[in-house]
Amino acid sequence: MCGIVGYVGKKPALPILLSGLKRLEYRGYDSYGFCVFNAGQEPFFHKRVGKISGADKELLEMDIQGTIGEAHTRWATTGSVTEANAHPHFDCNKEIFVVHNGIIENYSELKDQLINEGHKFSSETDTEVLAHLIEKFLKEKTEVGEKRKLEEAVAVALKLVKGTYGLLVMAKSEPEKLVAARLSSPLLIGVNDGEYIVASDPIAIAPFASNIVYLEDYEIAVITLGNLSLAKERAPEKMEYESEEAEKGDYENFMLKEIMEEPTAVENAIKGRLIIETGSVKLGGLDSVAEKLREIDNFILIGCGTAHYAARAGEYMLEEYAGIKTDVDVGSEFRYRKPILNDKTAAIFISQSGETADTLACLHELKQKGVLSLGVTNSIGSTQSRETDAGVYTRSGPEIAVASTKAFVGQLATLAMITVYLGRQRTMSLVTGSRIVSELARIPDLARQILLQREKIKALAEKYKGYKNFWYIGRKYNAPVAMEGALKLKEISYLHAEGIPGGELKHGSLALVDKDFPTIAICLSDSVYEKMVSNIQEVKARGGIVIAIATEGNENIKKIVDDVIYIPKTLEMLSPLLSVIPLHLFSYYMAVALGRDVDRPRNLAKSVTVE
Ligand code: F6R
């Protein structure tokens, strides 16, 4: 969602904050702000509406020498996009400065109370109540008549707050310190030879420090030059993060780079994990729960957006090949259900960031009910990866573009391996296991062949860029891929697209089909081919245009559709790993053709840390 950076060290803070903020901008980008304490002078305080990229020249020309500061890039939740609503927020006298990720749910009542007590507010945000609460408790003496330190005032203030937070606080009265606190919103502290960089995401820390401390829920850290004071003392951990992976390289943008990395994402996911001879997989992250997993007879798969579509494909895999009853839901709805659980239920949480609030809320709920929790997570050290009982990293590398692409294929590959793992614990034969893992090993090369068709897909986007609405249809394993294709088109091109199972068209949606509403049909040579052809014919009979994703060698399809993109043949179960690639490329080129900011689509943010 929003991004936070803080710095305490010997170097001027502003360039470091600026660089961190630019790396975090993919998380939120409607406005930004800085506060730097500038030895003996008034703090440097700067907030603007817009994206930080482009503003760096002006900022770097300012001679700001202060060595302690905080910064924030915002994705608006409470309060519209204005300079006043940008962070840092401050108290009545502009002496306390707060940057915050998360949501203060009871902010309205706290604000009324503070206004009654005489506090003057200058923004519409929930965050601002924190600055005023801290002001109040900093002024107020303790029960034994002592003056509170900043961290103590923060602790008292946070006791009154309902919601989630990752926050940094600075106060003019204690200019040497940065106070950090978290509850359900990530905050990490990079440690480098007496200097500290705090951020909501390792990507902002990676160029500055390779050792890291993960702040825990309810923990408050006090950071001063050369000293990090934590509630629970612990040594920093080595950060497993390759800084260069988060660079764009020669690509025009991250999204194209990440689509082009889809074969590598699969390669990384499967590297060292497939055992073809025994038709099995080695997933070290599940070793500790291997025996428990043998007993499980029903799975719940939870994810949001793209990760939810991966879960849907995973549902087909687990039921068909591992023979395990599987239920799937989006995080934001599952939490309202009263799921039927037993001691043989396990849950798999699927998330690129490992920080999605809706998914984490389900994790917390199911953990409380004693359900075994597994994570399929990309971000190492994320909340999800730390809080699940066991799990498998997808190893897709940092995904920076807001729209998820390579993480999706990483999730699918991981779910396929989990299916083999669980299947082989049950009734899956060596032959079947071997067939799946051998085919998985071929996927990266097959995926590379699809990427060679970039120019053709680009030309198709040019051809179709004038249309405003699109259907995406598919069946069985490819029904979720149709939904993923539609989501991607909506997200980055701002065109209307709907993804539905092919068989559902005739139950109402077909009414919309006409010559201006093209349909993208995933129609592979698999067990649902004939049924998909029928769905295509229903569209054609009503004057609709159809673009098919078909299996190489199927010349007949050309006779019934308007355009075809071919993909290589693979196992039906693994076909989503390939069929999604042309859809990702098509969305990408459509968005480029329409002049959209593909990496940072409007209204969105990466890593949705609010519910
Ligand atoms: C779509 C997209 C989102 C995310 C969703 C879950 O392109 O990026 O739908 O997939 O917000 O995010 P993670 O996987 O981080 O939990």
XYZ file of C-alpha atoms and ligand atoms in Angstrom:
627
model
C 0.000 0.000 0.000
C 1.840 3.092 1.170
C 5.594 2.989 1.584
C 7.678 4.104 4.549
C 11.387 4.863 4.821
C 13.355 6.207 7.769
C 17.051 6.814 8.337
C 19.332 7.415 11.281
C 23.047 7.642 10.559
C 25.971 9.906 9.783
C 25.137 10.675 6.166
C 22.643 13.292 4.964
C 19.269 11.544 5.283
C 17.436 13.156 2.374
C 19.178 11.383 -0.559
C 18.810 8.044 1.245
C 15.122 8.637 1.971
C 14.591 9.762 -1.581
C 16.240 6.715 -3.064
C 14.259 4.412 -0.737
C 11.025 6.169 -1.558
C 11.615 5.856 -5.286
C 12.151 2.128 -4.875
C 8.948 1.929 -2.838
C 6.848 4.016 -5.138
C 5.237 0.952 -6.685
C 3.449 0.467 -3.366
C 1.575 3.738 -3.534
C 2.110 6.843 -5.527
C -0.512 9.534 -5.210
C 1.541 11.812 -2.963
C 4.732 11.808 -0.923
C 6.422 13.599 1.923
C 9.614 13.946 3.984
C 10.682 15.193 7.358
C 14.402 15.561 8.094
C 15.804 16.961 11.318
C 18.439 19.422 10.295
C 20.915 19.935 13.129
C 19.852 22.970 15.108
C 17.623 24.363 12.359
C 13.910 24.009 11.695
C 13.084 20.516 10.357
C 13.011 20.149 6.606
C 9.385 19.329 5.869
C 8.173 18.736 2.344
C 4.940 17.200 0.993
C 3.605 17.072 -2.549
C 0.810 15.497 -4.544
C 2.062 13.309 -7.404
C 4.789 10.786 -7.986
C 8.188 11.102 -6.430
C 9.957 10.133 -9.642
C 10.822 13.334 -11.402
C 10.939 15.356 -8.182
C 14.363 14.124 -7.111
C 16.385 16.793 -8.915
C 14.629 19.629 -7.107
C 14.990 17.856 -3.769
C 18.642 16.974 -4.182
C 19.480 20.570 -5.051
C 18.286 21.638 -1.612
C 21.113 21.668 0.881
C 19.622 19.466 3.588
C 22.352 18.066 5.799
C 20.212 16.486 8.553
C 21.091 12.871 9.280
C 17.789 11.628 10.693
C 14.520 11.569 8.834
C 11.387 9.803 7.668
C 9.512 9.686 4.372
C 6.324 8.247 2.929
C 4.680 7.545 -0.393
C 0.908 7.402 -0.117
C -1.923 5.361 -1.582
C -5.015 7.173 -0.357
C -7.421 5.342 1.939
C -8.852 7.820 4.436
C -8.918 11.311 2.936
C -8.589 12.356 -0.683
C -5.351 12.936 -2.573
C -4.183 16.335 -1.335
C -0.965 17.798 -0.007
C -2.544 18.151 3.424
C -3.401 14.464 3.477
C 0.105 13.395 2.426
C 2.382 12.137 5.218
C 4.185 13.028 7.476
C 1.331 14.199 9.684
C 1.976 16.439 12.633
C 0.517 17.650 15.934
C -0.894 21.096 16.812
C 2.517 22.757 17.045
C 4.259 20.901 14.228
C 6.653 19.291 16.663
C 5.785 15.634 16.226
C 5.908 13.978 12.808
C 4.333 10.645 11.927
C 4.401 8.478 8.811
C 2.013 5.546 8.849
C 0.913 2.511 6.828
C -2.306 0.782 7.791
C -5.632 2.022 9.088
C -6.723 3.482 12.394
C -10.264 2.128 12.511
C -11.445 4.128 15.500
C -9.885 7.368 14.273
C -13.185 9.182 14.038
C -14.036 8.854 17.736
C -10.437 9.570 18.738
C -10.452 12.673 16.552
C -13.725 13.964 18.088
C -12.291 13.439 21.534
C -9.047 15.235 20.668
C -10.909 18.130 19.050
C -12.953 18.477 22.250
C -9.693 18.647 24.132
C -8.622 21.557 21.891
C -6.455 19.833 19.265
C -6.415 21.414 15.807
C -6.401 19.046 12.862
C -5.046 19.894 9.463
C -5.878 16.805 7.377
C -8.739 14.379 6.774
C -6.605 11.337 7.499
C -6.817 8.684 10.182
C -3.051 8.961 10.715
C -3.190 12.470 12.077
C -4.857 11.282 15.296
C -1.618 9.475 16.101
C 0.382 12.709 16.022
C -2.118 14.411 18.347
C -2.363 11.446 20.698
C 1.419 11.344 20.993
C 1.452 15.100 21.577
C -1.088 14.665 24.357
C 0.815 11.890 26.121
C 4.152 13.569 25.669
C 2.831 16.664 27.461
C 0.993 14.730 30.128
C 3.035 13.491 33.097
C 2.976 9.797 34.082
C 1.023 8.597 37.137
C 4.151 9.096 39.214
C 4.605 12.619 37.910
C 7.417 11.915 35.463
C 7.817 13.267 31.981
C 7.331 10.630 29.275
C 9.925 9.840 26.657
C 8.765 9.835 23.034
C 8.628 6.023 22.853
C 6.562 5.930 26.046
C 4.086 8.447 24.654
C 3.884 6.373 21.455
C 3.199 3.241 23.512
C 0.378 4.899 25.477
C -1.136 6.339 22.291
C -1.068 2.996 20.515
C -2.968 1.369 23.376
C -5.958 3.506 22.411
C -5.815 2.658 18.758
C -7.825 -0.017 16.958
C -6.507 -1.033 13.560
C -3.170 -1.699 11.945
C 0.003 0.283 11.736
C 3.581 0.367 10.637
C 4.759 3.779 11.745
C 7.693 6.068 12.350
C 7.620 8.993 14.747
C 10.008 11.904 15.231
C 9.711 14.705 17.776
C 11.544 18.017 17.925
C 11.926 17.581 21.677
C 13.982 14.394 21.152
C 15.669 15.133 17.829
C 18.192 12.323 18.029
C 15.631 9.530 17.812
C 13.339 7.743 15.440
C 10.626 5.603 17.042
C 9.196 2.706 15.021
C 6.170 0.547 15.820
C 4.154 -2.090 14.020
C 0.940 -4.041 14.180
C -0.024 -6.117 11.134
C 1.822 -3.831 8.744
C 5.448 -4.661 7.976
C 8.407 -2.659 9.177
C 12.000 -3.766 8.813
C 15.172 -2.206 10.122
C 18.332 -2.489 8.050
C 21.484 -2.369 10.160
C 24.780 -1.219 8.716
C 27.726 -0.283 10.874
C 25.926 1.984 13.311
C 23.482 3.406 10.779
C 19.892 2.285 10.377
C 17.427 2.387 7.552
C 13.837 1.473 8.341
C 11.321 0.597 5.647
C 8.083 -1.171 4.980
C 9.694 -3.340 2.300
C 13.183 -4.846 1.903
C 13.468 -3.325 -1.557
C 14.123 0.087 0.026
C 16.734 -1.319 2.370
C 18.633 -3.633 0.027
C 21.092 -1.086 -1.419
C 22.066 0.171 2.061
C 22.161 -2.782 4.397
C 22.290 -6.548 4.133
C 21.388 -7.301 7.745
C 17.881 -6.802 8.878
C 15.650 -6.895 11.946
C 11.960 -7.621 11.430
C 9.908 -5.603 13.845
C 7.258 -7.739 15.513
C 3.621 -6.937 16.165
C 3.186 -4.615 19.172
C 6.923 -4.006 19.283
C 8.313 -0.483 19.575
C 11.903 0.216 18.508
C 13.955 3.265 19.402
C 16.642 4.095 16.888
C 19.452 6.547 17.553
C 22.899 6.921 16.000
C 24.742 3.661 16.672
C 21.970 2.155 18.782
C 18.871 0.126 18.112
C 16.761 -0.604 21.147
C 14.166 -3.348 20.733
C 11.612 -4.775 23.162
C 13.154 -8.197 22.600
C 16.881 -7.930 21.906
C 17.940 -10.051 18.925
C 20.698 -10.143 16.371
C 19.918 -8.911 12.857
C 19.313 -11.584 10.214
C 21.008 -11.740 6.830
C 18.610 -10.332 4.274
C 17.976 -12.717 1.386
C 17.365 -10.134 -1.259
C 19.228 -9.378 -4.449
C 19.164 -5.644 -4.951
C 19.860 -5.860 -8.716
C 16.780 -8.011 -9.241
C 14.704 -4.978 -8.461
C 16.270 -2.985 -11.301
C 14.586 -2.462 -14.657
C 17.704 -3.167 -16.677
C 17.193 -2.524 -20.389
C 13.432 -2.940 -20.279
C 11.078 -0.006 -20.760
C 9.245 -0.903 -17.602
C 9.068 -3.517 -14.880
C 5.938 -5.180 -16.170
C 7.511 -6.189 -19.470
C 10.641 -7.303 -17.656
C 8.563 -9.412 -15.297
C 6.518 -11.011 -18.091
C 9.768 -11.820 -19.885
C 10.955 -13.403 -16.623
C 8.011 -15.806 -16.460
C 10.073 -18.754 -17.777
C 12.778 -17.968 -15.207
C 10.174 -17.673 -12.464
C 9.092 -21.245 -13.188
C 12.710 -22.360 -13.444
C 13.484 -20.835 -10.050
C 10.379 -22.325 -8.483
C 11.273 -25.859 -9.571
C 15.075 -25.649 -9.274
C 16.381 -28.548 -7.167
C 12.877 -29.613 -6.235
C 11.902 -32.157 -8.918
C 12.917 -35.812 -8.632
C 11.977 -37.309 -11.962
C 13.191 -40.868 -11.208
C 10.894 -41.232 -8.226
C 8.117 -39.059 -9.635
C 8.219 -36.846 -6.592
C 9.289 -33.441 -5.355
C 11.513 -32.219 -2.569
C 9.947 -29.316 -0.706
C 12.134 -28.627 2.308
C 9.667 -26.076 3.644
C 7.119 -28.852 4.213
C 9.481 -31.324 5.931
C 8.482 -30.220 9.419
C 4.800 -30.977 8.739
C 5.177 -33.943 6.370
C 3.579 -36.409 8.773
C 0.707 -34.087 9.621
C 0.044 -33.548 5.917
C -0.479 -37.280 5.414
C -3.524 -37.039 7.683
C -5.116 -34.031 5.982
C -8.228 -34.798 3.962
C -9.436 -31.298 3.072
C -7.681 -28.120 2.052
C -8.749 -24.507 2.037
C -6.869 -22.307 -0.433
C -6.952 -18.570 0.124
C -5.584 -15.670 -1.895
C -6.689 -12.348 -3.365
C -6.774 -11.087 -6.945
C -4.240 -12.898 -9.084
C -3.204 -15.139 -6.196
C -6.841 -16.200 -5.858
C -6.882 -17.260 -9.497
C -3.746 -19.307 -8.878
C -5.602 -20.896 -5.964
C -8.525 -21.731 -8.264
C -6.199 -23.534 -10.659
C -4.617 -25.223 -7.621
C -8.045 -26.488 -6.589
C -8.353 -28.448 -9.863
C -4.809 -29.791 -9.408
C -5.305 -30.968 -5.829
C -8.652 -32.576 -6.476
C -7.716 -34.268 -9.740
C -4.212 -35.434 -8.894
C -3.906 -35.571 -5.105
C -7.513 -36.637 -4.554
C -8.013 -34.121 -1.767
C -11.212 -32.182 -1.261
C -10.348 -28.519 -1.784
C -12.224 -25.329 -1.148
C -11.083 -21.898 -2.434
C -12.043 -18.390 -1.455
C -10.813 -14.824 -1.627
C -9.386 -13.548 1.626
C -11.842 -10.686 1.919
C -14.858 -13.043 1.883
C -13.540 -16.160 3.563
C -13.249 -14.306 6.843
C -17.013 -13.839 6.982
C -17.705 -17.529 6.535
C -18.139 -20.079 9.196
C -16.044 -22.767 7.559
C -16.626 -26.383 8.415
C -13.287 -27.436 9.840
C -12.012 -30.622 11.379
C -8.672 -31.865 12.618
C -7.909 -32.993 9.065
C -8.234 -29.516 7.565
C -5.208 -27.549 6.373
C -5.089 -24.165 4.683
C -2.766 -22.848 1.991
C -2.313 -19.081 1.831
C -1.103 -17.817 -1.516
C 0.470 -14.404 -1.782
C 3.224 -12.704 -3.713
C 3.892 -10.059 -1.082
C 3.030 -12.127 1.968
C 1.589 -8.902 3.377
C -1.943 -8.841 1.962
C -4.154 -7.864 4.872
C -7.210 -9.821 3.698
C -5.171 -13.004 3.348
C -3.371 -12.473 6.648
C -6.692 -11.922 8.440
C -7.783 -15.416 7.299
C -4.436 -16.852 8.351
C -4.868 -15.417 11.837
C -8.447 -16.637 12.050
C -7.644 -20.183 10.965
C -4.530 -20.388 13.138
C -6.641 -19.452 16.101
C -8.917 -22.371 15.244
C -5.916 -24.706 15.195
C -5.849 -25.280 11.433
C -2.471 -26.254 9.968
C -1.346 -23.329 7.816
C 0.924 -23.458 4.789
C 2.203 -20.494 2.816
C 2.907 -20.222 -0.884
C 4.759 -16.952 -0.686
C 7.165 -15.022 -2.834
C 8.560 -12.452 -0.388
C 11.114 -13.977 1.909
C 10.690 -12.881 5.502
C 7.207 -11.473 4.898
C 4.554 -11.707 7.581
C 2.853 -14.622 5.860
C 6.066 -16.574 5.500
C 6.882 -16.040 9.145
C 3.439 -16.756 10.552
C 2.439 -19.880 8.619
C 3.357 -23.257 10.152
C 5.263 -24.257 7.045
C 5.413 -23.319 3.401
C 7.069 -23.162 0.055
C 8.685 -20.057 -1.374
C 7.833 -19.421 -4.998
C 11.252 -17.788 -5.588
C 9.953 -15.528 -8.359
C 12.253 -12.668 -7.331
C 11.014 -9.158 -6.541
C 7.889 -8.198 -8.444
C 7.777 -4.442 -8.791
C 5.076 -3.687 -11.366
C 1.769 -3.312 -9.583
C 0.129 -5.939 -11.792
C 1.219 -9.409 -10.788
C 2.601 -11.540 -13.640
C 5.650 -13.680 -12.956
C 4.437 -14.318 -9.410
C 1.337 -15.990 -10.874
C 3.313 -18.595 -12.808
C 5.550 -19.079 -9.771
C 2.436 -19.770 -7.689
C 1.061 -22.206 -10.268
C 4.347 -24.100 -10.475
C 4.509 -24.285 -6.681
C 0.932 -25.506 -6.398
C 1.687 -28.167 -9.014
C 4.649 -29.331 -6.913
C 2.565 -29.343 -3.739
C 0.010 -31.450 -5.619
C 2.698 -33.987 -6.498
C 3.997 -33.913 -2.920
C 0.561 -34.587 -1.442
C -0.450 -36.922 -4.261
C 2.615 -39.104 -3.766
C 1.830 -39.275 -0.041
C -1.510 -40.724 -1.116
C -2.412 -42.680 -4.220
C -0.584 -40.923 -7.056
C 1.480 -43.463 -8.959
C 5.171 -43.113 -9.730
C 4.268 -42.921 -13.416
C 1.848 -40.037 -12.914
C 4.220 -38.224 -10.559
C 7.033 -38.678 -13.054
C 4.920 -37.416 -15.921
C 4.007 -34.246 -14.030
C 7.504 -33.438 -12.828
C 9.082 -34.185 -16.224
C 6.578 -31.919 -17.886
C 7.096 -29.205 -15.258
C 10.800 -29.296 -16.095
C 9.932 -28.519 -19.752
C 7.679 -25.552 -18.948
C 10.409 -22.850 -18.898
C 11.490 -23.730 -22.453
C 7.914 -23.899 -23.670
C 7.221 -20.549 -22.032
C 10.232 -19.039 -23.822
C 8.763 -20.149 -27.147
C 5.598 -18.194 -26.386
C 7.567 -15.066 -25.585
C 9.070 -15.219 -29.073
C 5.600 -14.279 -30.333
C 5.771 -10.855 -28.680
C 5.594 -8.935 -31.931
C 2.573 -10.864 -33.107
C 0.763 -10.211 -29.825
C 1.751 -6.560 -30.000
C 0.206 -6.365 -33.466
C -2.994 -7.942 -32.123
C -3.113 -5.319 -29.391
C -2.793 -2.617 -32.056
C -5.677 -4.233 -33.910
C -7.951 -4.441 -30.868
C -6.961 -1.332 -28.928
C -10.091 0.530 -30.058
C -12.487 -1.899 -28.376
C -13.788 -0.989 -24.963
C -15.081 -4.345 -23.662
C -13.709 -7.892 -23.702
C -14.893 -11.304 -22.571
C -12.317 -13.821 -21.464
C -13.488 -17.421 -21.363
C -11.915 -20.753 -20.467
C -12.933 -23.983 -18.760
C -11.562 -26.185 -16.008
C -7.888 -25.292 -15.396
C -8.204 -22.373 -17.764
C -11.332 -20.792 -16.290
C -9.191 -19.057 -13.625
C -6.702 -18.094 -16.335
C -9.524 -16.347 -18.219
C -10.266 -14.400 -15.023
C -6.609 -13.553 -14.599
C -6.415 -12.360 -18.221
C -9.426 -10.102 -17.720
C -8.121 -8.735 -14.425
C -4.811 -7.850 -16.038
C -6.481 -6.043 -18.918
C -8.746 -4.021 -16.591
C -5.941 -3.213 -14.236
C -3.428 -1.737 -16.614
C -5.405 -0.640 -19.676
C -8.546 0.591 -17.807
C -10.704 -1.250 -20.360
C -13.669 -3.271 -19.241
C -13.041 -7.000 -19.248
C -14.813 -9.950 -17.653
C -13.409 -13.407 -17.187
C -15.915 -16.230 -16.836
C -16.040 -19.993 -17.291
C -16.889 -20.665 -20.949
C -20.008 -22.600 -20.022
C -21.417 -19.632 -18.134
C -21.696 -17.361 -21.177
C -25.017 -18.839 -22.242
C -26.451 -18.300 -18.752
C -26.793 -14.580 -19.289
C -23.572 -12.913 -20.352
C -24.041 -13.834 -23.997
C -26.619 -11.024 -24.152
C -23.733 -8.559 -24.320
C -21.968 -10.187 -27.238
C -21.980 -8.212 -30.480
C -19.418 -7.034 -33.017
C -18.009 -4.510 -30.539
C -17.439 -6.932 -27.658
C -14.592 -9.339 -28.552
C -14.071 -12.613 -26.711
C -10.700 -14.070 -25.865
C -11.168 -17.828 -25.631
C -8.627 -20.224 -24.144
C -9.394 -23.230 -26.282
C -6.623 -25.781 -25.890
C -6.547 -29.328 -27.226
C -7.502 -30.859 -23.889
C -10.431 -32.547 -22.120
C -12.716 -29.519 -22.547
C -11.807 -28.672 -26.142
C -15.147 -29.583 -27.724
C -17.068 -27.715 -25.068
C -14.944 -24.619 -25.608
C -15.496 -24.838 -29.358
C -19.254 -24.835 -28.681
C -18.877 -21.707 -26.569
C -16.888 -20.021 -29.316
C -19.578 -20.925 -31.823
C -22.225 -19.405 -29.563
C -20.267 -16.149 -29.688
C -19.672 -16.293 -33.443
C -23.349 -17.015 -34.101
C -24.142 -13.689 -32.463
C -21.714 -11.676 -34.529
C -18.962 -11.635 -31.900
C -15.234 -11.478 -32.615
C -13.109 -14.281 -31.125
C -9.390 -14.388 -30.442
C -8.364 -17.921 -29.478
C -5.452 -19.168 -27.447
C -5.031 -22.589 -29.000
C -2.632 -25.520 -28.994
C 0.046 -25.573 -31.691
C -0.956 -27.762 -34.591
C -4.688 -27.049 -34.317
C -5.315 -25.620 -37.776
C -9.080 -26.175 -37.585
C -9.547 -23.461 -35.006
C -8.522 -20.873 -37.593
C -11.712 -21.641 -39.505
C -13.970 -20.526 -36.670
C -12.162 -17.662 -34.944
C -10.840 -14.282 -36.055
C -7.323 -14.525 -34.622
C -5.283 -17.263 -32.982
C -2.271 -17.259 -30.680
C -0.699 -20.689 -30.471
C 0.962 -22.141 -27.409
C 2.855 -25.437 -27.125
C 1.134 -28.595 -25.922
C 1.622 -29.579 -22.291
C -0.271 -31.489 -19.605
C -3.713 -29.993 -19.080
C -2.913 -29.479 -15.400
C 0.115 -27.351 -16.293
C -1.461 -25.526 -19.221
C -2.282 -22.367 -17.169
C 1.473 -21.805 -16.830
C 1.583 -21.296 -20.594
C -1.860 -20.011 -21.541
C -1.519 -17.024 -19.238
C 1.622 -15.716 -20.946
C -0.051 -14.457 -24.140
C -2.783 -12.911 -21.995
C -0.229 -11.033 -19.914
C 1.518 -9.844 -23.076
C -1.773 -8.845 -24.696
C -2.766 -6.720 -21.672
C 0.668 -5.194 -21.566
C 0.658 -4.164 -25.238
C -2.924 -2.929 -25.033
C -1.967 -0.693 -22.112
C 1.123 0.578 -23.908
C -0.899 1.227 -27.062
C -3.333 3.270 -24.970
C -0.533 5.249 -23.344
C -1.091 3.952 -19.801
C 1.465 3.932 -17.002
C 1.738 0.143 -17.002
C 3.896 -0.201 -13.903
C 1.778 2.122 -11.821
C -1.845 1.935 -12.938
C -4.164 4.545 -11.533
C -5.935 3.980 -8.208
C -3.925 0.875 -7.357
C -0.995 -0.107 -5.205
C 1.153 -3.161 -4.796
C 0.787 -5.121 -1.588
C -2.616 -4.304 -0.196
C -2.024 -3.975 3.520
C -5.476 -2.662 4.410
C -8.656 -4.673 4.615
C -3.308 -8.194 -9.817
C -2.652 -8.031 -8.539
C -3.454 -8.212 -7.316
C -2.706 -9.120 -6.327
C -3.471 -9.197 -5.006
C -2.814 -10.147 -4.027
O -2.425 -8.025 -10.879
O -1.489 -7.746 -8.470
O -4.709 -8.722 -7.603
O -2.566 -10.370 -6.900
O -3.561 -7.924 -4.447
O -1.517 -9.748 -3.753
P -0.495 -10.723 -3.050
O -0.195 -11.819 -4.013
O 0.688 -9.888 -2.736
O -1.183 -11.260 -1.834
